[in-house]
Amino acid sequence: MTAAVELKAITKKFGDVVAVDNIDLTIEDGEFFAMLGPSGCGKTTTLRMIAGLEFPTQGSLSIFGEEVGTLAPNKRSVNTVFQNYALFPHLSVLDNVGFGLKMQGIDKNETRTRAMEMIELVQLEGLEGRKPSQMSGGQQQRVALARALVNQPKVLLLDEPLGALDLKLRQEMQLELKKLQRDVGISFVFVTHDQEEALTMSDRIAVMHEGKLLQVASPEEIYETPVNRFVADFIGRTNLLEGTVSDSETVILTNGTPIRASNDFAAGTSVSISLRPERAKITQQKEDGDPLSSVSGVVETITYLGNARVYSVKFTWMSLEVREENRPGVELYEPGTPITVSWDHDAISVVAD
Amino acid sequence: MTITSEPPSENVEATPQFEKAAQRKESRRGLLLALPSYLYLIIFFVIPLAIVFIYSFATRNRFGGTDLSGWNVASYERIAEPIVRTILFRSLWLALLTTVICLLIAYPFAYFLATRRPAIRNVMLVFVMIPFWTNFLVRNFAWRVILGNDGPLTKATEFLGLGTHELLFSQKAVVLGLVYGYLPFMILPLYAAIERIDGQLLEASRDLYGTGWQSFRNVLLPLSMPGVIAGSILVFIPSLGAYVTPEILGGAKTTLLGSYIVTQFLTARNWPFGAALSFVLMAVMLAGTVIYFRKGGRTL
C-alpha cells in the first residue's frame, strides 16, 4: 500500500507552546484512521497541518509522496469536514457543495451535475435550494461531507465530525461514515476525543497526549495491549492497580499482595495492572479462587445501567469497578456484602506508568 | 406499558387571560420608558421638520421675508436650474467619491482589526475614536494649516524637490477632509460585520481550492455586506450635506449643497427655496436608507 499521508519528525510550536512534539506517522491509502486524545493533545493541530491550515515548525509532511509542508491549502488534494461544518451561510446547499468545483474553474454545468450527484449520494435530494440555517444538524453534516467529497480528494480530513450531533444520530452517522469511506475508497483521517467513536469506526487509531504520539495500532490492539497507563485509562474504562514488578510472572501491589501478571519489565519497575471492569468477576468471599488472581473486598455502591450493573468494590487501600452484564440468573450483591473479585490471568495487562 | 395522563385541571382555562394581562402591562411599561425620547423627537424633530416642509411651498416677498400664503411649487421647480443642478451633482459626486475612498481604506483596516487579539483590538478601536475628542471645526482648521501655502505639506514637497502644490481650496482638499472626518463611521460598522464572521468559513474556502482573492470575493465580502452598506450610508449621507469641511477647505470655487442651502437662508434670504432644497436632500438620503434596509435586511 502507498502512504497517503506521511509525517516525519513533525513539530508545531505556537510561540513557546509545543502543540505537536516530534511525531512520525504514516497513514495508508484507503484506511479509516482516527486521531484520538483529550482536548489540547495536538490532534487537531496535526489534522490542520495535513490540510495546510497550519504549517509545521519542523519536519517533513508529504501527501502521496509529494512534500507539502508549506503548500497553501488550496493547492493540496485533501479536503476537510470542519468541526461545526463551516458551511457558507449565504449560499444554498447546491452552491455550498459546488463551491470547490467553482473555485477550480470547472464550468457551471459540470459543477451543477457533480454537485447534484453528490447531494443524492448523501440523500439530500430536494433540499439543494435550502440555506444551511434551514437544515438540521444531521443534514448540515451531510452537506459538509458532500462539499468535501465532490472534489474527489485523495484524503478526507474530518475534525470532530460528529461532535455536534446527539447520541442516536451520532451512532447512525458512525456506521454511515464507515460505509461511505468503503464506497469512495480513499483514506479518511478523523479527529475525535470520543474513544468509543474511534473504536467503532477506525481501522487504526493514533492516541495522542500532550503533543506526543503514544500508540498507533488497531482498535483491538489498543484496547487489549495499551502501551502505557494513559492509553489504558483513556481507551474504555479500566481499573489501574499500582505495584512493582517482582519477576516476569508476578507484580506486587502497593499493599503487598502478589498478583500473577506476565510482563516484560525489569524487576523493581513501578507499573500498573489494567483490569477492565467487564473482565472481572464477583464471587462469594468463601469460594476458593486463585489467590494470585483475586482480591477480597466489600461492595460499596451499585450503579444500574440498564444493560449492566457496575459495582464499586472497596478494598482497604483502593476501590475497583466491576461490570456485570444484566443477564438472567446473574447473582446480585447488596452494598456491604463481603465479596471476592477475581479474573483470568490473561484478562489483565501490565502497563508502564 | 400504558401511559396515563392527568385530566386537564380547571386552571387551564384561566391562563390565556393572565397571559394577556401580563402582555398589556409589559407594553404599557415599554411605552413609559420610550416616552421621553418620543417627546424629544416630536418637539425637536418632527415639528421643525413640518415647519420647513410648509415653508418650502411658501413665497418669498420683496423684503426677504416669507409670506405664508399663495402656496406654490416654484421653489421645487428652481432645482432644475443649471446652477442648482451643477451644485447637486457636484455634491453627489464628491459624496460618492468620499464613500468609495473611505471603503477602500477602511475595509483592509477593519479586517486587520477584527482578526487581532481582543486586547489589541480595543487599543486600536480607541485610536479610531481619538479624533472625536477634538472639535470637528478645529480639526478642519488643522487641515487648512497642513495644506496651506506655508504649511508643513508644502515645505515637505519643496524639500523633496517636488515643487509646490495647490491642494487647499480645491475639490481634492474637500474630499480629503471628508474622508478624514468620516472614516471612523466606515471603520466601525465594517469592523462589527467582519468580526461576526466565523473565521473557519475562510479556512473552508481556502480548503476548497479558493485563492485568497476568491475567498474574499465569494465569502468575506458577501458576508460583510451589511457592514459595507451601513458604513457607506453613514459616510455618504453626512458627506452629501457637509457644510463645515467644504466651507473651510473648499473655498469659494467649490460650492456644495450644504453651503448653498445656508446661503439661501442667511444671505439670499430665500427661505422657501432653502427649505425645498433641504427636502430634496432628505429625499435622496431617505432613498439611500431604504435601499440599505431592503438589501441589508435581507442579508442580516
XYZ file of C-alpha atoms in Angstrom:
653
model
C 0.000 0.000 0.000
C 1.075 3.543 -0.662
C 1.342 6.007 2.144
C -1.439 8.556 1.725
C -0.004 10.879 4.334
C 3.423 10.695 5.843
C 4.644 12.801 8.760
C 8.309 12.697 9.640
C 9.602 14.334 12.812
C 6.823 16.924 12.718
C 6.855 19.599 15.406
C 4.470 22.526 15.702
C 5.014 25.349 18.154
C 2.711 28.284 18.880
C 5.104 30.739 20.475
C 6.569 28.789 23.375
C 3.809 26.217 23.436
C 4.663 22.947 21.748
C 1.384 21.703 20.296
C 2.804 18.765 18.389
C 6.078 17.278 19.560
C 8.234 15.464 17.031
C 5.787 12.886 15.704
C 6.243 10.281 12.988
C 3.099 8.919 11.432
C 2.158 7.088 8.272
C -1.440 6.861 7.112
C -2.055 4.263 4.421
C -4.214 4.816 1.371
C -7.787 3.654 1.907
C -7.730 3.343 5.667
C -10.077 4.846 8.204
C -7.672 6.472 10.575
C -8.550 8.075 13.902
C -6.526 10.551 15.898
C -7.701 10.272 19.452
C -6.824 12.194 22.568
C -8.114 14.636 25.141
C -8.541 18.271 24.133
C -5.257 20.090 23.717
C -3.336 16.935 22.848
C -2.355 18.208 19.391
C -4.667 16.032 17.296
C -6.494 18.926 15.660
C -3.232 20.767 15.029
C -1.891 17.663 13.291
C -5.008 17.476 11.125
C -4.755 21.173 10.295
C -1.157 20.690 9.222
C -2.224 17.965 6.807
C -4.935 20.312 5.496
C -2.435 23.140 5.138
C -4.244 25.431 7.586
C -1.146 25.371 9.802
C 2.426 24.944 8.694
C 4.779 22.698 10.692
C 7.580 24.378 12.624
C 9.874 21.464 11.809
C 9.761 18.191 9.965
C 8.511 16.842 6.695
C 4.909 16.250 5.630
C 4.038 14.521 2.393
C 0.807 13.505 0.693
C 1.213 10.599 -1.737
C 4.939 11.191 -1.782
C 4.708 14.893 -2.561
C 6.241 17.193 0.056
C 3.523 19.690 1.057
C 4.915 21.167 4.288
C 4.219 24.817 3.448
C 1.941 24.455 0.443
C -1.235 26.575 0.655
C -4.426 24.646 1.469
C -5.959 25.371 -1.943
C -3.034 23.620 -3.625
C -3.449 20.285 -1.814
C -5.711 17.478 -2.914
C -7.169 16.991 0.542
C -10.471 18.341 1.815
C -11.767 18.913 5.300
C -15.054 18.418 7.084
C -14.828 21.106 9.730
C -15.991 20.974 13.275
C -19.431 22.646 13.245
C -19.178 22.168 9.457
C -18.325 25.793 8.490
C -20.995 25.814 5.783
C -21.301 29.109 3.922
C -24.436 30.672 5.416
C -25.111 32.916 2.399
C -25.076 30.076 -0.132
C -27.636 27.384 -0.882
C -26.828 23.737 -0.325
C -26.165 23.361 -4.049
C -23.748 26.297 -4.087
C -22.065 25.077 -0.915
C -21.460 21.671 -2.446
C -20.364 23.169 -5.761
C -18.034 25.707 -4.130
C -14.817 23.724 -4.520
C -15.510 22.960 -8.178
C -16.368 26.592 -8.904
C -13.113 27.728 -7.293
C -11.205 25.315 -9.509
C -12.780 26.933 -12.543
C -14.843 23.932 -13.595
C -17.684 25.037 -15.853
C -21.122 25.750 -14.462
C -22.982 22.804 -15.982
C -20.466 20.240 -14.832
C -20.299 21.807 -11.375
C -24.058 21.573 -11.117
C -24.217 17.983 -12.316
C -21.474 16.786 -9.994
C -22.855 18.706 -7.030
C -26.310 17.214 -7.626
C -24.844 13.709 -7.811
C -23.106 14.236 -4.519
C -26.251 15.668 -2.917
C -28.061 12.497 -3.972
C -25.284 10.334 -2.580
C -25.741 11.896 0.856
C -29.534 11.625 0.498
C -30.377 15.303 0.448
C -32.103 15.464 -2.926
C -34.888 18.008 -2.874
C -33.128 20.168 -0.288
C -30.487 21.637 -2.641
C -32.173 25.058 -2.664
C -32.142 25.475 1.097
C -29.765 27.583 3.125
C -27.690 25.765 5.774
C -29.553 27.549 8.568
C -32.783 25.869 7.428
C -31.379 22.402 7.987
C -30.934 20.139 10.985
C -27.530 19.301 12.418
C -27.500 15.891 10.751
C -28.387 17.382 7.365
C -25.723 20.067 7.708
C -23.254 17.314 8.434
C -24.168 15.601 5.178
C -23.776 18.867 3.273
C -20.308 19.277 4.770
C -19.401 15.744 3.675
C -20.775 16.276 0.177
C -18.972 19.615 -0.131
C -15.664 17.947 0.646
C -16.130 14.697 -1.297
C -17.389 16.317 -4.518
C -13.803 17.430 -5.173
C -12.617 13.818 -5.173
C -9.836 14.460 -2.678
C -7.070 11.915 -2.182
C -7.573 12.128 1.563
C -10.589 13.338 3.516
C -9.928 15.041 6.838
C -12.667 15.194 9.462
C -12.370 17.367 12.568
C -14.686 16.032 15.303
C -17.300 15.450 12.612
C -19.962 14.012 14.888
C -19.333 16.145 17.949
C -22.349 18.391 17.437
C -24.878 15.605 16.925
C -26.983 13.919 19.571
C -26.227 10.366 20.617
C -28.688 8.497 18.423
C -27.796 10.420 15.271
C -24.126 10.103 16.090
C -24.338 6.325 16.194
C -26.187 6.290 12.874
C -23.654 8.567 11.258
C -20.766 6.447 12.543
C -21.982 3.498 10.517
C -22.837 5.679 7.556
C -19.421 7.322 7.507
C -17.758 3.939 7.650
C -19.857 2.766 4.702
C -19.177 5.962 2.763
C -15.453 5.515 3.297
C -15.589 1.974 1.925
C -17.573 3.209 -1.097
C -15.247 6.057 -2.048
C -12.164 4.065 -1.140
C -9.952 6.973 -0.065
C -8.456 7.330 3.391
C -10.472 9.199 5.986
C -8.457 10.802 8.752
C -10.632 11.877 11.600
C -10.002 13.593 14.875
C -12.032 12.759 17.944
C -11.878 12.852 21.694
C -14.518 10.142 21.917
C -12.745 6.806 22.371
C -15.888 4.817 21.656
C -16.290 6.565 18.308
C -12.654 5.849 17.467
C -13.015 2.176 18.388
C -16.236 1.748 16.392
C -15.134 3.344 13.144
C -11.401 3.095 12.671
C -9.037 0.667 11.037
C -6.236 2.182 13.067
C -6.092 4.649 15.943
C -3.346 7.043 16.933
C -3.557 8.000 20.597
C -2.078 11.416 21.356
C -1.334 13.129 24.610
C 0.405 16.458 25.245
C 1.644 16.707 21.665
C 3.137 13.243 21.614
C 2.052 10.148 19.777
C 1.652 7.383 22.358
C 0.426 4.435 20.337
C -0.650 3.768 16.764
C -2.447 0.466 16.363
C -5.703 -1.293 15.546
C -8.640 -0.786 17.933
C -8.208 -4.319 19.297
C -4.535 -3.873 19.985
C -5.053 -0.511 21.650
C -7.787 -1.892 23.871
C -6.104 -5.201 24.702
C -2.489 -4.143 24.997
C -2.212 -0.447 25.739
C 1.383 0.753 25.811
C 1.082 2.775 28.962
C -1.105 3.840 31.808
C -2.517 6.851 29.921
C -3.682 4.803 26.937
C -5.139 2.105 29.186
C -7.055 4.712 31.147
C -8.178 6.782 28.154
C -9.476 3.936 25.997
C -12.525 2.411 27.617
C -12.877 2.136 31.367
C -10.304 0.361 33.405
C -9.053 -0.238 36.921
C -5.405 0.568 37.437
C -3.754 -1.339 40.269
C -0.390 0.146 41.100
C 2.506 -2.054 42.009
C 6.091 -3.099 41.421
C 7.405 -5.838 39.157
C 8.782 -8.770 41.174
C 9.608 -11.127 38.299
C 8.351 -11.801 34.767
C 5.264 -13.545 36.179
C 4.483 -11.523 39.295
C 3.632 -7.955 40.277
C 3.467 -6.937 43.949
C 0.672 -4.424 44.568
C 1.338 -1.413 46.778
C -0.278 -3.094 49.773
C 1.967 -6.168 49.355
C -0.467 -8.517 47.588
C 1.282 -10.572 44.889
C -0.605 -10.822 41.590
C 0.146 -13.179 38.728
C 0.838 -10.977 35.702
C 3.188 -11.809 32.875
C 5.249 -8.804 31.847
C 8.434 -7.779 30.102
C 9.592 -5.246 32.656
C 12.722 -5.442 34.768
C 12.220 -6.357 38.426
C 11.646 -3.298 40.552
C 9.900 -1.227 37.835
C 6.760 0.537 39.025
C 3.881 -0.456 36.815
C 0.085 -0.588 36.844
C -2.085 -3.581 36.233
C -5.004 -2.699 33.981
C -8.122 -4.703 34.762
C -11.152 -3.917 32.599
C -14.397 -3.759 34.645
C -16.143 -6.244 32.335
C -13.371 -8.824 32.710
C -13.540 -9.101 36.472
C -15.950 -11.465 38.217
C -17.604 -11.092 41.574
C -17.924 -14.229 43.697
C -18.837 -15.025 47.306
C -15.930 -14.446 49.572
C -15.875 -18.012 50.906
C -15.387 -19.575 47.460
C -11.973 -20.892 46.562
C -10.133 -18.998 43.895
C -6.620 -18.485 42.666
C -5.197 -16.190 45.373
C -2.815 -14.713 42.798
C -5.721 -13.609 40.534
C -8.175 -12.214 43.020
C -8.634 -9.661 45.766
C -11.241 -9.529 48.536
C -13.324 -6.523 49.439
C -16.772 -5.160 50.179
C -19.439 -3.936 47.748
C -19.700 -0.195 48.228
C -22.150 1.118 45.629
C -24.047 -0.242 42.665
C -24.773 1.778 39.501
C -27.623 0.443 37.428
C -27.070 0.991 33.686
C -29.971 -0.988 32.287
C -27.907 -3.458 30.309
C -25.420 -3.897 33.138
C -24.618 -3.131 36.765
C -21.376 -1.528 37.805
C -20.213 -2.468 41.290
C -17.763 -0.292 43.085
C -15.831 -2.630 45.358
C -13.945 -1.192 48.298
C -10.666 -2.628 49.466
C -8.596 -1.417 52.354
C -6.277 0.544 50.072
C -8.302 1.258 46.927
C -11.531 0.510 45.113
C -12.300 -1.338 41.895
C -15.063 -1.159 39.342
C -16.643 -4.396 38.208
C -19.224 -4.570 35.456
C -21.730 -7.407 35.410
C -23.988 -7.823 32.398
C -27.666 -7.760 33.230
C -28.416 -11.349 32.225
C -30.991 -13.645 33.797
C -29.521 -15.677 36.616
C -26.770 -13.220 37.470
C -26.427 -13.035 41.210
C -26.984 -9.625 42.816
C -24.906 -8.327 45.687
C -26.150 -5.728 48.133
C -23.884 -2.895 49.297
C -21.913 -4.058 52.324
C -21.601 -7.665 51.138
C -18.067 -9.049 51.520
C -17.047 -10.490 48.158
C -14.060 -11.573 46.097
C -13.124 -10.027 42.779
C -11.295 -12.455 40.534
C -10.154 -12.641 36.929
C -8.495 -14.936 34.424
C -4.775 -14.291 34.436
C -4.799 -13.340 30.735
C -7.552 -10.777 31.272
C -5.155 -8.196 32.655
C -2.338 -6.239 31.102
C 0.684 -4.685 32.736
C 1.406 -1.114 31.676
C 4.244 1.283 32.403
C 3.446 4.375 34.417
C -46.968 -0.348 29.080
C -49.749 2.150 29.351
C -49.349 5.876 29.524
C -51.756 7.702 31.748
C -52.091 11.448 31.518
C -53.688 13.653 34.101
C -57.057 15.145 33.127
C -56.745 18.882 32.385
C -57.329 20.842 35.543
C -59.761 23.744 35.778
C -56.933 26.302 35.916
C -56.036 25.695 32.281
C -58.900 27.923 31.118
C -57.677 30.913 33.097
C -54.146 31.002 31.732
C -54.749 32.980 28.465
C -56.340 35.809 30.424
C -53.395 36.089 32.781
C -51.050 35.995 29.843
C -52.887 38.813 28.052
C -52.953 40.961 31.146
C -49.235 40.440 31.644
C -48.586 41.377 27.996
C -50.628 44.571 28.319
C -48.758 45.537 31.451
C -45.460 44.854 29.712
C -46.309 47.044 26.717
C -47.521 49.902 28.983
C -44.192 49.799 30.783
C -42.377 49.853 27.435
C -44.314 52.926 26.320
C -43.499 54.723 29.569
C -39.800 54.036 29.064
C -39.887 55.307 25.485
C -41.978 58.394 26.286
C -39.108 60.869 26.919
C -37.487 60.078 23.577
C -40.838 60.232 21.767
C -41.492 63.696 23.229
C -37.980 64.838 22.409
C -38.269 63.684 18.810
C -41.696 65.238 18.337
C -40.750 68.634 19.783
C -37.281 68.984 18.320
C -37.512 66.993 15.110
C -40.998 66.351 13.783
C -42.423 69.836 14.427
C -39.428 71.779 12.995
C -39.418 69.464 10.015
C -43.084 70.159 9.435
C -42.369 73.883 9.568
C -39.582 73.508 6.990
C -41.939 71.475 4.811
C -44.642 74.157 4.974
C -42.121 76.922 4.193
C -40.913 75.096 1.098
C -44.313 75.857 -0.513
C -44.435 79.465 0.646
C -43.445 82.636 -1.274
C -40.541 84.989 -0.701
C -41.665 88.596 -0.555
C -39.754 91.604 -1.841
C -38.222 92.420 1.526
C -36.619 88.985 2.022
C -39.345 87.789 4.335
C -41.618 84.835 3.740
C -45.328 85.137 3.078
C -47.238 82.149 4.346
C -49.734 82.443 1.530
C -50.002 81.830 -2.192
C -48.795 78.268 -1.859
C -46.825 77.044 -4.857
C -44.140 74.628 -6.015
C -41.941 77.268 -7.641
C -39.106 76.548 -5.204
C -39.053 72.908 -6.287
C -39.086 73.915 -9.928
C -35.948 76.004 -9.423
C -33.991 72.806 -8.691
C -33.949 72.186 -12.446
C -31.924 75.392 -12.986
C -28.403 74.650 -14.324
C -26.568 76.220 -11.391
C -28.557 74.229 -8.827
C -28.168 71.060 -10.836
C -24.418 71.567 -11.077
C -24.159 72.012 -7.315
C -26.394 68.999 -6.679
C -24.389 66.699 -8.969
C -21.089 68.021 -7.664
C -22.244 67.246 -4.114
C -23.413 63.778 -5.106
C -20.155 63.092 -6.914
C -17.952 64.237 -4.026
C -20.042 62.292 -1.507
C -19.768 59.186 -3.675
C -16.019 59.655 -4.086
C -15.627 60.123 -0.334
C -17.629 56.963 0.332
C -15.625 54.848 -2.106
C -12.282 56.106 -0.780
C -13.395 55.516 2.814
C -14.493 51.997 1.895
C -11.166 51.213 0.225
C -9.182 52.476 3.211
C -11.457 51.148 5.934
C -12.048 47.592 4.692
C -8.491 46.279 4.999
C -8.099 48.084 8.295
C -11.375 46.705 9.687
C -10.351 43.208 8.625
C -6.987 43.627 10.279
C -8.682 44.920 13.414
C -11.233 42.112 13.513
C -8.565 39.440 13.276
C -6.378 40.763 16.146
C -6.387 39.589 19.736
C -9.116 41.301 21.830
C -6.621 43.358 23.853
C -5.006 44.819 20.724
C -8.422 45.380 19.119
C -9.615 47.525 21.999
C -6.493 49.687 21.943
C -6.837 50.185 18.190
C -10.538 50.974 18.462
C -9.648 53.731 20.917
C -7.192 55.101 18.348
C -10.016 55.154 15.794
C -12.141 57.184 18.228
C -9.457 59.623 19.392
C -10.128 62.239 16.667
C -13.660 62.643 18.065
C -12.187 64.041 21.265
C -11.206 67.196 19.396
C -13.771 69.595 17.985
C -14.649 68.901 14.358
C -14.162 72.564 13.416
C -10.711 72.674 14.969
C -9.679 69.532 13.133
C -10.785 71.050 9.839
C -8.779 74.177 10.518
C -5.805 71.955 11.294
C -6.075 70.580 7.754
C -6.160 74.133 6.432
C -2.835 74.755 8.176
C -1.360 71.484 6.951
C -2.439 72.071 3.336
C -1.813 75.826 3.352
C 0.804 77.730 1.337
C 3.326 77.819 4.188
C 2.116 74.574 5.700
C 4.160 71.524 6.538
C 2.994 69.674 3.422
C 4.277 72.406 1.100
C 7.561 72.536 2.987
C 7.910 68.787 2.676
C 7.188 68.683 -1.056
C 9.566 71.610 -1.659
C 12.255 69.889 0.375
C 11.845 66.739 -1.699
C 12.108 68.810 -4.872
C 8.523 68.101 -5.901
C 7.657 71.775 -6.074
C 4.582 73.355 -4.590
C 1.028 72.121 -4.722
C -2.323 73.807 -4.722
C -4.416 71.436 -2.714
C -6.128 73.907 -0.451
C -9.408 75.387 -1.683
C -9.918 72.622 -4.232
C -12.304 69.683 -4.504
C -9.378 67.403 -3.657
C -8.981 69.137 -0.304
C -12.709 68.778 0.374
C -12.634 65.039 -0.356
C -9.515 64.687 1.772
C -11.209 66.471 4.646
C -14.430 64.481 4.290
C -12.563 61.153 4.142
C -10.599 62.170 7.207
C -13.701 63.243 9.075
C -15.972 60.309 8.282
C -13.531 57.379 8.085
C -14.402 56.138 11.609
C -18.071 55.876 10.543
C -16.951 53.437 7.868
C -14.492 51.505 10.016
C -16.819 50.777 12.920
C -19.729 49.067 11.101
C -17.285 47.195 8.867
C -15.377 46.026 11.899
C -18.598 44.902 13.591
C -19.670 42.987 10.475
C -16.325 41.312 9.816
C -15.803 40.475 13.463
C -19.008 38.431 13.470
C -17.904 36.222 10.565
C -16.685 32.782 11.601
C -13.011 32.600 10.631
C -13.476 28.934 9.846
C -15.526 29.908 6.775
C -12.436 31.468 5.228
C -10.423 28.390 6.088
C -13.132 26.267 4.474
C -12.910 28.408 1.356
C -9.135 28.003 1.187
C -9.532 24.279 1.808
C -11.991 24.123 -1.097
C -9.358 25.385 -3.517
C -10.227 29.082 -3.207
C -7.330 31.512 -3.603
C -7.074 34.447 -1.193
C -8.853 36.734 -3.653
C -11.578 34.183 -4.435
C -12.182 33.687 -0.720
C -12.561 37.435 -0.320
C -14.940 37.744 -3.293
C -17.072 34.707 -2.548
C -17.113 34.514 1.236
C -15.769 37.520 3.130
C -17.298 40.298 1.016
C -20.842 38.862 0.740
C -20.917 38.078 4.440
C -19.679 41.550 5.410
C -22.161 43.286 3.058
C -24.356 44.578 5.904
C -21.299 46.417 7.247
C -20.381 47.749 3.806
C -23.895 49.118 3.301
C -24.213 50.564 6.800
C -20.785 52.204 6.600
C -21.456 53.596 3.118
C -24.697 55.209 4.250
C -23.116 56.601 7.385
C -20.433 58.254 5.237
C -22.462 59.168 2.159
C -25.277 60.985 3.943
C -23.232 63.414 6.048
C -20.822 63.932 3.117
C -23.728 64.921 0.894
C -24.947 67.523 3.339
C -21.491 68.536 4.567
C -21.126 72.222 5.379
C -18.139 72.782 7.659
C -15.485 70.900 5.659
C -16.308 72.388 2.229
C -16.544 75.871 3.786
C -13.109 75.614 5.390
C -11.170 73.568 2.839
C -13.104 74.148 -0.368
C -13.043 77.914 -0.590
C -15.389 79.866 -2.828
C -14.876 77.901 -6.035
C -16.481 74.680 -4.920
C -19.890 75.429 -3.515
C -21.645 72.310 -2.285
C -25.243 71.707 -1.430
C -24.807 72.308 2.314
C -23.248 75.719 1.785
C -25.764 76.592 -0.899
C -28.675 75.889 1.454
C -27.087 78.003 4.178
C -26.661 80.804 1.648
C -30.367 80.655 0.778
C -31.350 81.098 4.399
C -28.748 83.638 5.527
C -27.590 85.623 2.503
C -30.171 85.324 -0.258
C -32.960 85.299 2.303
C -34.965 82.897 0.209
C -36.342 80.613 2.887
C -38.817 78.700 0.673
C -36.045 77.759 -1.766
C -33.696 76.732 1.056
C -36.459 74.629 2.595
C -37.193 72.964 -0.753
C -33.502 72.145 -1.243
C -33.362 70.627 2.242
C -36.265 68.407 1.389
C -34.714 67.243 -1.867
C -31.559 66.377 0.047
C -33.611 64.476 2.579
C -35.389 62.570 -0.179
C -32.040 61.447 -1.603
C -30.877 60.329 1.830
C -34.145 58.586 2.531
C -33.834 56.688 -0.745
C -30.369 55.565 0.330
C -31.636 54.406 3.694
C -34.498 52.462 2.155
C -32.042 50.695 -0.127
C -29.987 49.885 2.943
C -32.876 48.339 4.814
C -34.021 46.408 1.750
C -30.592 44.993 0.952
C -29.118 44.901 4.405
C -32.257 43.476 5.933
C -32.113 40.517 3.637
C -28.507 39.599 4.305
C -28.601 40.342 8.032
